[in-house]
């Protein structure tokens, strides 16, 4: 477990697991956990945004930009396992400096060969769907 971000108001931890049980390669998993430091309340997608569907749309656009894909390009042709309409509501999220980190482990939205996939939605983009101002 490592601290990714801590403002004194919000803290985000990354919990990593690594296991080899045979086969072609080891498996690893990362979970992001954010919480309100004052109350200890875990902060999930519903606590961090008023519109998880809009967050998913933003994440799809950011994923495309991060992988140099056109806004209307076929994600399946680029190797992703994402429905034609875009990413679904993200659940592995954490507050980080400057935005919201969304993480997918290998095999969640793409083959193992593409590795883990992260996108960061900048705080300025989140202002329209989040009331939180303490990150």
N, CA, C and O atoms as a DFTB+ gen file, in Angstrom:
540 C
 N C O
     1  1       0.853      -1.174       0.000
     2  2       0.000       0.000       0.000
     3  2       0.891       1.226       0.000
     4  3       1.884       1.280       0.726
     5  1       0.539       2.209      -0.812
     6  2       1.291       3.459      -0.839
     7  2       0.325       4.637      -0.890
     8  3      -0.779       4.534      -1.425
     9  1       0.758       5.741      -0.331
    10  2      -0.024       6.966      -0.395
    11  2       0.261       7.647      -1.722
    12  3       1.403       8.001      -2.015
    13  1      -0.785       7.831      -2.527
    14  2      -0.641       8.523      -3.804
    15  2      -0.836      10.020      -3.648
    16  3      -0.217      10.816      -4.353
    17  1      -1.706      10.397      -2.714
    18  2      -2.107      11.800      -2.618
    19  2      -2.654      12.052      -1.217
    20  3      -3.384      11.226      -0.670
    21  1      -2.298      13.195      -0.644
    22  2      -2.819      13.555       0.668
    23  2      -2.755      15.064       0.833
    24  3      -1.675      15.652       0.903
    25  1      -3.924      15.677       0.894
    26  2      -3.989      17.129       1.107
    27  2      -4.247      17.478       2.558
    28  3      -4.228      18.652       2.927
    29  1      -4.488      16.476       3.384
    30  2      -4.940      16.714       4.746
    31  2      -6.459      16.697       4.818
    32  3      -7.031      16.501       5.890
    33  1      -7.110      16.902       3.685
    34  2      -8.574      16.815       3.606
    35  2      -8.991      15.521       2.913
    36  3      -9.953      14.868       3.317
    37  1      -8.252      15.159       1.859
    38  2      -8.525      13.944       1.089
    39  2      -7.218      13.171       0.951
    40  3      -6.164      13.747       0.680
    41  1      -7.307      11.860       1.140
    42  2      -6.139      10.994       0.986
    43  2      -6.495       9.860       0.045
    44  3      -7.591       9.304       0.122
    45  1      -5.570       9.513      -0.847
    46  2      -5.760       8.385      -1.762
    47  2      -4.614       7.398      -1.578
    48  3      -3.440       7.766      -1.588
    49  1      -4.990       6.141      -1.411
    50  2      -4.036       5.049      -1.298
    51  2      -4.130       4.164      -2.532
    52  3      -5.202       3.998      -3.113
    53  1      -2.988       3.597      -2.923
    54  2      -2.970       2.576      -3.975
    55  2      -2.561       1.269      -3.307
    56  3      -1.499       1.171      -2.693
    57  1      -3.426       0.269      -3.439
    58  2      -3.184      -1.046      -2.865
    59  2      -2.859      -1.985      -4.022
    60  3      -3.683      -2.192      -4.913
    61  1      -1.663      -2.546      -4.005
    62  2      -1.213      -3.406      -5.101
    63  2      -1.089      -4.849      -4.628
    64  3      -0.621      -5.117      -3.522
    65  1      -1.516      -5.771      -5.483
    66  2      -1.388      -7.200      -5.233
    67  2      -0.690      -7.819      -6.432
    68  3      -0.927      -7.428      -7.574
    69  1       0.161      -8.778      -6.162
    70  2       0.902      -9.448      -7.228
    71  2       0.922     -10.934      -6.902
    72  3       1.283     -11.320      -5.790
    73  1       0.541     -11.765      -7.854
    74  2       0.521     -13.206      -7.599
    75  2       0.894     -13.959      -8.869
    76  3       0.518     -13.582      -9.979
    77  1       1.632     -15.019      -8.669
    78  2       1.921     -15.933      -9.770
    79  2       1.406     -17.300      -9.368
    80  3       1.864     -17.879      -8.383
    81  1       0.462     -17.812     -10.124
    82  2      -0.131     -19.115      -9.816
    83  2       0.076     -20.091     -10.966
    84  3      -0.642     -21.083     -11.092
    85  1       1.058     -19.798     -11.796
    86  2       1.338     -20.627     -12.956
    87  2       0.825     -19.948     -14.211
    88  3       0.111     -18.949     -14.133
    89  1       1.177     -20.472     -15.344
    90  2       0.719     -19.890     -16.595
    91  2       1.774     -19.010     -17.230
    92  3       2.947     -19.055     -16.859
    93  1       1.354     -18.224     -18.174
    94  2       2.271     -17.433     -18.990
    95  2       2.903     -16.266     -18.238
    96  3       4.021     -15.859     -18.552
    97  1       2.209     -15.737     -17.267
    98  2       2.718     -14.554     -16.570
    99  2       2.035     -14.405     -15.228
   100  3       1.012     -15.035     -14.956
   101  1       2.611     -13.568     -14.402
   102  2       1.999     -13.255     -13.108
   103  2       0.797     -12.334     -13.327
   104  3       0.656     -11.714     -14.382
   105  1      -0.038     -12.259     -12.343
   106  2      -1.170     -11.342     -12.380
   107  2      -0.966     -10.279     -11.309
   108  3      -0.406     -10.545     -10.245
   109  1      -1.423      -9.091     -11.607
   110  2      -1.356      -8.046     -10.605
   111  2      -2.620      -7.218     -10.669
   112  3      -3.314      -7.155     -11.684
   113  1      -2.885      -6.593      -9.552
   114  2      -4.099      -5.809      -9.419
   115  2      -3.808      -4.599      -8.546
   116  3      -3.062      -4.684      -7.571
   117  1      -4.405      -3.477      -8.908
   118  2      -4.282      -2.269      -8.102
   119  2      -5.679      -1.735      -7.797
   120  3      -6.527      -1.641      -8.685
   121  1      -5.902      -1.395      -6.558
   122  2      -7.151      -0.761      -6.151
   123  2      -6.803       0.612      -5.608
   124  3      -5.836       0.780      -4.865
   125  1      -7.608       1.587      -5.993
   126  2      -7.453       2.945      -5.501
   127  2      -8.525       3.189      -4.446
   128  3      -9.692       2.851      -4.643
   129  1      -8.124       3.770      -3.340
   130  2      -9.051       4.053      -2.246
   131  2      -8.818       5.490      -1.801
   132  3      -7.724       5.850      -1.364
   133  1      -9.872       6.314      -1.920
   134  2      -9.795       7.692      -1.434
   135  2     -10.740       7.830      -0.245
   136  3     -11.788       7.187      -0.185
   137  1     -10.350       8.674       0.687
   138  2     -11.219       8.904       1.826
   139  2     -11.073      10.318       2.344
   140  3     -10.055      10.979       2.141
   141  1     -12.108      10.760       3.013
   142  2     -12.129      12.059       3.671
   143  2     -11.340      11.909       4.966
   144  3     -11.715      11.113       5.828
   145  1     -10.261      12.655       5.114
   146  2      -9.367      12.496       6.256
   147  2     -10.075      12.830       7.574
   148  3      -9.853      12.151       8.577
   149  1     -10.906      13.844       7.586
   150  2     -11.572      14.274       8.819
   151  2     -12.579      13.246       9.326
   152  3     -12.691      13.032      10.533
   153  1     -13.313      12.610       8.413
   154  2     -14.386      11.703       8.824
   155  2     -14.041      10.236       8.640
   156  3     -14.655       9.373       9.268
   157  1     -13.067       9.939       7.789
   158  2     -12.736       8.560       7.464
   159  2     -13.653       7.959       6.417
   160  3     -13.503       6.788       6.071
   161  1     -14.612       8.743       5.898
   162  2     -15.561       8.247       4.899
   163  2     -14.836       7.907       3.608
   164  3     -14.073       8.714       3.077
   165  1     -15.085       6.693       3.106
   166  2     -14.559       6.320       1.795
   167  2     -15.267       7.153       0.738
   168  3     -16.469       7.402       0.835
   169  1     -14.519       7.581      -0.269
   170  2     -15.065       8.424      -1.329
   171  2     -15.116       7.635      -2.631
   172  3     -14.095       7.426      -3.287
   173  1     -16.303       7.206      -2.989
   174  2     -16.507       6.491      -4.240
   175  2     -16.957       7.449      -5.324
   176  3     -16.999       8.663      -5.124
   177  1     -17.291       6.888      -6.468
   178  2     -17.670       7.703      -7.614
   179  2     -18.881       8.585      -7.293
   180  3     -18.950       9.724      -7.755
   181  1     -19.833       8.076      -6.510
   182  2     -21.018       8.872      -6.180
   183  2     -20.707      10.010      -5.213
   184  3     -21.454      10.986      -5.145
   185  1     -19.613       9.892      -4.467
   186  2     -19.201      10.960      -3.558
   187  2     -18.375      12.024      -4.267
   188  3     -18.319      13.172      -3.824
   189  1     -17.738      11.644      -5.364
   190  2     -16.815      12.538      -6.055
   191  2     -17.428      13.232      -7.266
   192  3     -16.874      14.203      -7.780
   193  1     -18.570      12.729      -7.716
   194  2     -19.207      13.326      -8.895
   195  2     -20.720      13.192      -8.801
   196  3     -21.238      12.241      -8.215
   197  1     -21.408      14.142      -9.377
   198  2     -22.868      14.079      -9.465
   199  2     -23.323      13.272     -10.670
   200  3     -24.499      12.920     -10.764
   201  1     -22.426      12.974     -11.583
   202  2     -22.819      12.356     -12.847
   203  2     -21.783      11.313     -13.286
   204  3     -20.914      11.612     -14.106
   205  1     -21.874      10.088     -12.742
   206  2     -20.911       9.046     -13.121
   207  2     -20.917       8.729     -14.617
   208  3     -19.889       8.345     -15.174
   209  1     -22.070       8.888     -15.266
   210  2     -22.115       8.630     -16.711
   211  2     -21.286       9.660     -17.478
   212  3     -20.612       9.321     -18.452
   213  1     -21.337      10.903     -17.040
   214  2     -20.516      11.946     -17.671
   215  2     -19.035      11.691     -17.389
   216  3     -18.188      11.922     -18.251
   217  1     -18.727      11.220     -16.192
   218  2     -17.344      10.862     -15.875
   219  2     -16.860       9.757     -16.813
   220  3     -15.727       9.805     -17.290
   221  1     -17.699       8.773     -17.077
   222  2     -17.335       7.695     -18.006
   223  2     -17.100       8.256     -19.407
   224  3     -16.170       7.838     -20.097
   225  1     -17.939       9.200     -19.827
   226  2     -17.752       9.828     -21.145
   227  2     -16.420      10.575     -21.189
   228  3     -15.677      10.474     -22.165
   229  1     -16.122      11.330     -20.119
   230  2     -14.844      12.049     -20.049
   231  2     -13.664      11.082     -20.078
   232  3     -12.651      11.348     -20.725
   233  1     -13.799       9.958     -19.372
   234  2     -12.724       8.968     -19.334
   235  2     -12.500       8.362     -20.716
   236  3     -11.362       8.113     -21.111
   237  1     -13.586       8.126     -21.450
   238  2     -13.457       7.588     -22.810
   239  2     -12.708       8.568     -23.701
   240  3     -11.825       8.170     -24.461
   241  1     -13.055       9.835     -23.613
   242  2     -12.355      10.865     -24.409
   243  2     -10.881      10.953     -24.030
   244  3     -10.020      11.057     -24.903
   245  1     -10.588      10.911     -22.735
   246  2      -9.199      10.993     -22.263
   247  2      -8.417       9.761     -22.700
   248  3      -7.263       9.877     -23.113
   249  1      -9.030       8.582     -22.614
   250  2      -8.371       7.356     -23.056
   251  2      -8.006       7.466     -24.529
   252  3      -6.893       7.119     -24.925
   253  1      -8.945       7.948     -25.342
   254  2      -8.679       8.126     -26.773
   255  2      -7.509       9.098     -26.980
   256  3      -6.605       8.827     -27.770
   257  1      -7.533      10.221     -26.272
   258  2      -6.468      11.222     -26.419
   259  2      -5.116      10.652     -25.980
   260  3      -4.104      10.858     -26.650
   261  1      -5.107       9.937     -24.855
   262  2      -3.855       9.377     -24.334
   263  2      -3.249       8.334     -25.271
   264  3      -2.040       8.107     -25.249
   265  1      -4.087       7.699     -26.093
   266  2      -3.607       6.654     -27.013
   267  2      -3.625       7.119     -28.469
   268  3      -3.598       6.312     -29.398
   269  1      -3.671       8.443     -28.642
   270  2      -3.626       9.060     -29.975
   271  2      -4.692       8.505     -30.917
   272  3      -4.420       8.227     -32.085
   273  1      -5.900       8.348     -30.395
   274  2      -7.025       7.865     -31.199
   275  2      -7.980       9.018     -31.468
   276  3      -8.195       9.874     -30.609
   277  1      -8.539       9.033     -32.642
   278  2      -9.518      10.059     -33.000
   279  2     -10.780       9.874     -32.159
   280  3     -11.079       8.756     -31.738
   281  1     -11.526      10.956     -31.907
   282  2     -12.738      10.868     -31.072
   283  2     -13.780       9.861     -31.564
   284  3     -14.563       9.345     -30.766
   285  1     -13.795       9.581     -32.851
   286  2     -14.788       8.648     -33.382
   287  2     -14.171       7.332     -33.858
   288  3     -14.829       6.553     -34.549
   289  1     -12.919       7.082     -33.495
   290  2     -12.252       5.857     -33.949
   291  2     -12.831       4.632     -33.239
   292  3     -13.438       4.737     -32.173
   293  1     -12.629       3.484     -33.855
   294  2     -13.115       2.220     -33.327
   295  2     -12.168       1.730     -32.231
   296  3     -11.020       1.380     -32.505
   297  1     -12.657       1.708     -30.992
   298  2     -11.814       1.290     -29.874
   299  2     -11.429      -0.187     -29.981
   300  3     -10.322      -0.571     -29.605
   301  1     -12.332      -1.004     -30.489
   302  2     -12.017      -2.432     -30.656
   303  2     -10.877      -2.626     -31.659
   304  3     -10.019      -3.486     -31.460
   305  1     -10.865      -1.845     -32.717
   306  2      -9.793      -1.938     -33.708
   307  2      -8.450      -1.523     -33.111
   308  3      -7.396      -1.954     -33.578
   309  1      -8.497      -0.682     -32.074
   310  2      -7.267      -0.250     -31.401
   311  2      -6.850      -1.226     -30.303
   312  3      -5.849      -1.002     -29.623
   313  1      -7.608      -2.304     -30.128
   314  2      -7.236      -3.339     -29.164
   315  2      -7.981      -3.304     -27.849
   316  3      -7.738      -4.149     -26.988
   317  1      -8.888      -2.347     -27.664
   318  2      -9.605      -2.238     -26.395
   319  2     -10.861      -3.089     -26.392
   320  3     -11.472      -3.318     -27.436
   321  1     -11.242      -3.557     -25.209
   322  2     -12.466      -4.315     -25.010
   323  2     -13.496      -3.388     -24.371
   324  3     -13.880      -3.566     -23.215
   325  1     -13.924      -2.422     -25.126
   326  2     -14.839      -1.402     -24.623
   327  2     -16.062      -1.380     -25.535
   328  3     -15.924      -1.388     -26.758
   329  1     -17.256      -1.351     -24.949
   330  2     -18.452      -1.274     -25.799
   331  2     -18.393      -0.066     -26.722
   332  3     -17.723       0.926     -26.435
   333  1     -19.107      -0.171     -27.835
   334  2     -19.095       0.898     -28.834
   335  2     -19.453       2.266     -28.245
   336  3     -18.928       3.285     -28.693
   337  1     -20.331       2.297     -27.255
   338  2     -20.743       3.560     -26.649
   339  2     -19.706       4.183     -25.721
   340  3     -19.872       5.326     -25.295
   341  1     -18.649       3.460     -25.404
   342  2     -17.602       3.988     -24.532
   343  2     -17.531       3.231     -23.215
   344  3     -18.228       2.238     -23.004
   345  1     -16.678       3.723     -22.348
   346  2     -16.445       3.081     -21.058
   347  2     -17.704       3.112     -20.196
   348  3     -18.552       3.996     -20.323
   349  1     -17.796       2.127     -19.324
   350  2     -18.875       2.099     -18.353
   351  2     -18.451       2.874     -17.114
   352  3     -17.293       3.267     -16.976
   353  1     -19.391       3.084     -16.230
   354  2     -19.154       3.805     -14.973
   355  2     -17.899       3.256     -14.278
   356  3     -17.849       2.072     -13.947
   357  1     -16.902       4.093     -14.060
   358  2     -15.668       3.606     -13.426
   359  2     -15.864       3.410     -11.924
   360  3     -16.604       4.153     -11.279
   361  1     -15.192       2.402     -11.383
   362  2     -15.278       2.200      -9.937
   363  2     -13.912       2.196      -9.258
   364  3     -13.830       2.310      -8.035
   365  1     -12.852       2.067     -10.029
   366  2     -11.511       2.071      -9.446
   367  2     -10.910       3.451      -9.669
   368  3     -10.138       3.670     -10.602
   369  1     -11.282       4.378      -8.788
   370  2     -10.911       5.781      -8.961
   371  2     -10.261       6.313      -7.700
   372  3     -10.487       5.803      -6.603
   373  1      -9.450       7.345      -7.872
   374  2      -8.822       7.993      -6.737
   375  2      -8.485       9.434      -7.047
   376  3      -8.147       9.785      -8.177
   377  1      -8.584      10.256      -6.031
   378  2      -8.222      11.659      -6.149
   379  2      -6.698      11.762      -6.161
   380  3      -6.024      11.182      -5.309
   381  1      -6.166      12.493      -7.116
   382  2      -4.726      12.744      -7.196
   383  2      -4.520      14.220      -7.489
   384  3      -5.472      14.926      -7.821
   385  1      -3.300      14.687      -7.372
   386  2      -3.003      16.084      -7.652
   387  2      -3.464      16.472      -9.044
   388  3      -3.002      15.915     -10.040
   389  1      -4.357      17.410      -9.108
   390  2      -4.805      17.910     -10.397
   391  2      -5.986      17.194     -11.012
   392  3      -6.427      17.576     -12.096
   393  1      -6.530      16.147     -10.350
   394  2      -7.668      15.489     -10.973
   395  2      -8.084      14.195     -10.325
   396  3      -7.845      13.952      -9.142
   397  1      -8.709      13.380     -11.129
   398  2      -9.237      12.105     -10.683
   399  2      -8.605      11.006     -11.534
   400  3      -8.738      11.005     -12.758
   401  1      -7.921      10.077     -10.883
   402  2      -7.259       8.960     -11.546
   403  2      -8.235       7.795     -11.653
   404  3      -8.871       7.413     -10.670
   405  1      -8.347       7.238     -12.847
   406  2      -9.143       6.034     -13.072
   407  2      -8.183       4.958     -13.553
   408  3      -7.385       5.185     -14.463
   409  1      -8.265       3.789     -12.936
   410  2      -7.315       2.705     -13.226
   411  2      -8.055       1.442     -13.643
   412  3      -9.081       1.088     -13.062
   413  1      -7.518       0.764     -14.662
   414  2      -7.996      -0.551     -15.072
   415  2      -6.810      -1.497     -15.087
   416  3      -5.758      -1.182     -15.644
   417  1      -6.982      -2.642     -14.482
   418  2      -5.955      -3.673     -14.492
   419  2      -5.930      -4.375     -15.853
   420  3      -6.886      -4.270     -16.621
   421  1      -4.832      -5.095     -16.156
   422  2      -4.816      -5.895     -17.383
   423  2      -6.024      -6.826     -17.422
   424  3      -6.463      -7.352     -16.399
   425  1      -6.534      -7.007     -18.597
   426  2      -7.709      -7.842     -18.884
   427  2      -9.044      -7.160     -18.568
   428  3     -10.088      -7.721     -18.902
   429  1      -9.062      -5.992     -17.948
   430  2     -10.350      -5.347     -17.664
   431  2     -10.930      -4.666     -18.906
   432  3     -12.107      -4.844     -19.223
   433  1     -10.104      -3.890     -19.604
   434  2     -10.599      -3.212     -20.809
   435  2      -9.688      -3.448     -22.016
   436  3      -9.928      -2.915     -23.099
   437  1      -8.648      -4.248     -21.817
   438  2      -7.696      -4.504     -22.896
   439  2      -6.892      -5.757     -22.552
   440  3      -6.885      -6.188     -21.399
   441  1      -6.217      -6.343     -23.537
   442  2      -5.425      -7.551     -23.271
   443  2      -4.232      -7.259     -22.363
   444  3      -3.817      -6.112     -22.195
   445  1      -3.698      -8.326     -21.786
   446  2      -2.548      -8.224     -20.889
   447  2      -1.387      -7.467     -21.534
   448  3      -0.676      -6.714     -20.869
   449  1      -1.208      -7.677     -22.827
   450  2      -0.080      -7.061     -23.537
   451  2      -0.127      -5.531     -23.504
   452  3       0.904      -4.882     -23.683
   453  1      -1.300      -4.950     -23.279
   454  2      -1.411      -3.487     -23.202
   455  2      -1.131      -2.971     -21.798
   456  3      -1.021      -1.763     -21.586
   457  1      -1.014      -3.891     -20.832
   458  2      -0.680      -3.511     -19.470
   459  2      -1.819      -2.822     -18.752
   460  3      -2.935      -2.743     -19.264
   461  1      -1.526      -2.318     -17.547
   462  2      -2.543      -1.560     -16.823
   463  2      -2.779      -0.231     -17.546
   464  3      -1.879       0.303     -18.194
   465  1      -3.975       0.279     -17.427
   466  2      -4.330       1.515     -18.120
   467  2      -4.853       2.524     -17.103
   468  3      -5.751       2.229     -16.315
   469  1      -4.278       3.704     -17.138
   470  2      -4.688       4.805     -16.271
   471  2      -5.069       5.998     -17.118
   472  3      -4.461       6.254     -18.157
   473  1      -6.067       6.720     -16.676
   474  2      -6.364       8.037     -17.234
   475  2      -6.586       8.981     -16.062
   476  3      -7.059       8.571     -15.002
   477  1      -6.246      10.225     -16.259
   478  2      -6.499      11.258     -15.262
   479  2      -7.421      12.293     -15.890
   480  3      -7.125      12.860     -16.942
   481  1      -8.546      12.524     -15.220
   482  2      -9.474      13.560     -15.653
   483  2      -9.076      14.819     -14.888
   484  3      -9.160      14.836     -13.660
   485  1      -8.649      15.868     -15.577
   486  2      -8.196      17.087     -14.897
   487  2      -9.297      17.723     -14.049
   488  3     -10.471      17.707     -14.420
   489  1      -8.904      18.275     -12.923
   490  2      -9.842      18.903     -11.996
   491  2     -10.703      19.953     -12.684
   492  3     -11.889      20.074     -12.377
   493  1     -10.133      20.703     -13.596
   494  2     -10.920      21.735     -14.290
   495  2     -12.059      21.118     -15.087
   496  3     -13.124      21.725     -15.201
   497  1     -11.859      19.916     -15.647
   498  2     -12.918      19.237     -16.389
   499  2     -14.003      18.713     -15.453
   500  3     -15.156      18.562     -15.857
   501  1     -13.634      18.436     -14.207
   502  2     -14.574      17.870     -13.244
   503  2     -15.468      18.907     -12.573
   504  3     -16.475      18.553     -11.959
   505  1     -15.117      20.155     -12.684
   506  2     -15.872      21.211     -11.987
   507  2     -17.364      21.179     -12.327
   508  3     -18.196      21.497     -11.477
   509  1     -17.704      20.802     -13.545
   510  2     -19.112      20.796     -13.948
   511  2     -19.897      19.619     -13.353
   512  3     -21.128      19.645     -13.359
   513  1     -19.211      18.589     -12.840
   514  2     -19.926      17.424     -12.312
   515  2     -19.550      17.084     -10.872
   516  3     -19.956      16.039     -10.363
   517  1     -18.782      17.946     -10.208
   518  2     -18.382      17.677      -8.830
   519  2     -18.522      18.929      -7.969
   520  3     -18.173      20.034      -8.383
   521  1     -19.034      18.727      -6.782
   522  2     -19.148      19.824      -5.815
   523  2     -17.931      19.915      -4.911
   524  3     -17.766      20.909      -4.202
   525  1     -17.093      18.921      -4.919
   526  2     -15.926      18.908      -4.021
   527  2     -14.906      19.938      -4.494
   528  3     -14.624      20.064      -5.686
   529  1     -14.379      20.646      -3.553
   530  2     -13.362      21.653      -3.860
   531  2     -12.114      21.484      -2.985
   532  3     -11.249      22.358      -2.947
   533  1     -12.036      20.353      -2.289
   534  2     -10.941      20.140      -1.348
   535  2      -9.829      19.251      -1.908
   536  3      -9.007      18.731      -1.154
   537  1      -9.805      19.077      -3.247
   538  2      -8.733      18.296      -3.826
   539  2      -7.979      19.137      -4.785
   540  3      -7.018      18.668      -5.395
